[in-house]
Amino acid sequence: MSLIEIKNLHASVDGKAILKGVDLTIKAGEVHAIMGPNGAGKSTLSYVLAGREGYEITEGSVTFDGQDLLALEVEERAAAGLFLAFQYPVEIPGVTNATFLKEALNAIRKTRGESPLDAMQFLKLIRAKAKDLSMTDEMIKRAVNVGFSGGEKKRNEALQMAVLQPKLAILDETDSGLDIDALKIVAEGVNKLRGPERGMLVITHYQRLLDYIVPDVVHVLANGRIQKTGGKELALELEAKGYAEFGISDAAA
Amino acid sequence: MSGELTPTHSAQGTSASFIEQVKQAQPALAPVAHPWLACFRAEGMERFAKAGLPTTRNEAWKFTNLRGLDKLSLSPAPDARSVPVDAIPTALEAAGPRLVFIGGQFRADLSRTQGLPDGVLLDALSAQMAADPQGLADRMEGLLARFPGADHPMRSLNAAFLADGALLHVPAGVKLEQPVELVFLAPAGVAAAWHPRLVVLVEDGAEATIVEHHAGQPGAAYLSNIAADVAVGTGARLHHYKIQREGTDAFHIATLNTHLADASTYDTFVLNLGARLARHEARQVLGGEKIEARVSGAYAIGGDQVSDITTLIDHAMPNCTSREVVKGVIDGKARGVFQGKIIVRPDAQKTDGYQLNRALLLSETSEINSKPELEIYADDVKCSHGATAGELDEDQMFYLRARGVPRDVARVMLIGAFLDEAMDEIIDEQVRAYFRAAAAAWMGTERA
Ligand SMILES: Nc1ncnc2c1ncn2[C@@H]1O[C@H](COP(=O)(O)OP(=O)(O)O)[C@@H](O)[C@H]1O
Ligand SMILES: [Mg+2]
């Protein structure tokens, strides 16, 4: 069964067309990668799916787990099981990671008809997940992303994903800003989440991440459209040849 | 130094009939026999009649218009002794000393003054006016002498109606373990005016905590016009907190003068949530060396409310530190006013002054008037200030919502986080938690 079905999606910002007919279907259990040059519209696609304001959907549809995704509020999409790991995670001074994640998890549990976790249960859960990602207790108590290095921010995204257990995780350039050790830890966290009922959309500029999160399908997004789709070997090909074939002279490596 | 906050006031703009009404209301007070106290009232009346209400033509009042105040009934509240009271607010878990006033009138039956350390005097002004008027007059006179030229029309009006209030005198070296709560409640549905006076002396090496509560219900246009005189002795520490939740048809005006001696610490915080118009005007005179003054506040307002926090931090002597963080959340058609003046006089070398003022505007029609003012006459000082106004951060909202946090909860989280930066200035943990909860309750009703 398809987890998400994106059909002929067009989106523009301030009247400027950025997505120009994206078609993409991910089935439960699959990991897809989107590669593409800078400015191709990769982040735009991820924001449109997550429901960020400021994008006008001019054509097309997105069905997520049987629902019209574009009709849902941002938080409803999260509750439905969509998760976006941000390319640039946002700093929120004055709100601790723990408070933030507890609110988020319990809000999602509520819409699923599950009872909220109490402080003790939550702490136990978050500690275990943080440990998997080599994050300290101190990082959990800090304000959301405040004073975090680039790599720590990405790890924090992975932590949130591990706690919220989404059906579809979209990772927008999660590899940027990560050194190789951190990359391995984060990839391991992502791989842990892989399962027959879940899907992943891994957006990356470089092939490197795909050595650790091995995709089933690779797409090339350029100029607002999926230009080519193939197996994991497509990533290696792009690494070698760049995106010139798609009319863009942006070497991938 | 002559009244920086209060340039010459003129009676122009205040209708003669209002001043007439004020004069007529005054004889309704219980007479006071003590000559100094009687004179204090009479002079207050005289000065107010001359000055009238401040108008926006006065620089210090240019953002805050008292229009509407002259339409209020200025008669004192009817006898409050039998007014039933169901809940008395407290910031504390354990029952501590407190004075309760209803409509400005002392309610001994609701107050607790037992169990204080020897020599500590905590009593209502009305009680002291009967029991020891000379002692009260001496204390008030001694305090006033510390603020020469601090003439102010609202203080004059307060003086003209001197009838009740609170006296706290902590002798040298005595430490009050429990905070003292001063609770001023408005009787429901009463349109009247009261003018509580606070007389606070914390002598050398002593320590005390005061929590003022001011609360009322919507639906009554009353005026609570407080004046406070505070002295903190050498090496003494005073924590002075205030939460203002007057009814939304009320005027709340508080004018405070605080004198700090060598090596004293003054930690003060005001939280403005209520009133149609609230002005908290606090002057701190740093009259010694090595003083630490923390003068902060927060407000959260909506509808047609106005919250005005006006402060003067007067560095007169060297080697002192002052720190001021004032933050406000403004919704609806409400308006916040912050006027923060820091004077560093020629002798006040090595002054370290910090001021931050931030406003969060929640609606298109909300407004902030911010006027930081640094007047520095010494050359070896460190002073910084910053003022910003902005809206809720859309990226932060999106991030929270993208994790499943509903929009209204996300708003509350971000507003709470915004105010916390000010609330963190409150040293007393219990009070900090109580003030935070009060702000959270405001967000709850604002959301509904
Ligand atoms: N808010 C915006 N306003 C105007 N143009 C935008 C905005 N966001 C993205 N764009 C433009 O859309 C295009 C795609 O951007 P983006 O989706 O961030 O690309 P990618 O993630 O693939 O590098 C770029 O040309 C970018 O400049
Ligand atoms: Mg991008």
Coordinates of C-alpha atoms in Angstrom, one line a residue, chain B residues 75 85 125 136 175 230 252 262 276 279 281 284 323 441:
Chain B
S75 CA -15.3 58.9 47.4
V85 CA -13.9 37.6 51.2
L125 CA -1.2 52.5 59.1
L136 CA 4.5 56.8 62.4
K175 CA 16.2 38.5 59.2
V230 CA 11.1 52.4 51.2
H252 CA -4.0 51.3 39.3
D262 CA 25.9 51.1 51.2
R276 CA -7.7 49.2 32.5
R279 CA 1.2 52.7 36.0
E281 CA 6.4 54.2 38.7
Q284 CA 15.5 53.9 43.1
R323 CA 20.1 45.4 36.4
A441 CA -3.3 31.6 33.7

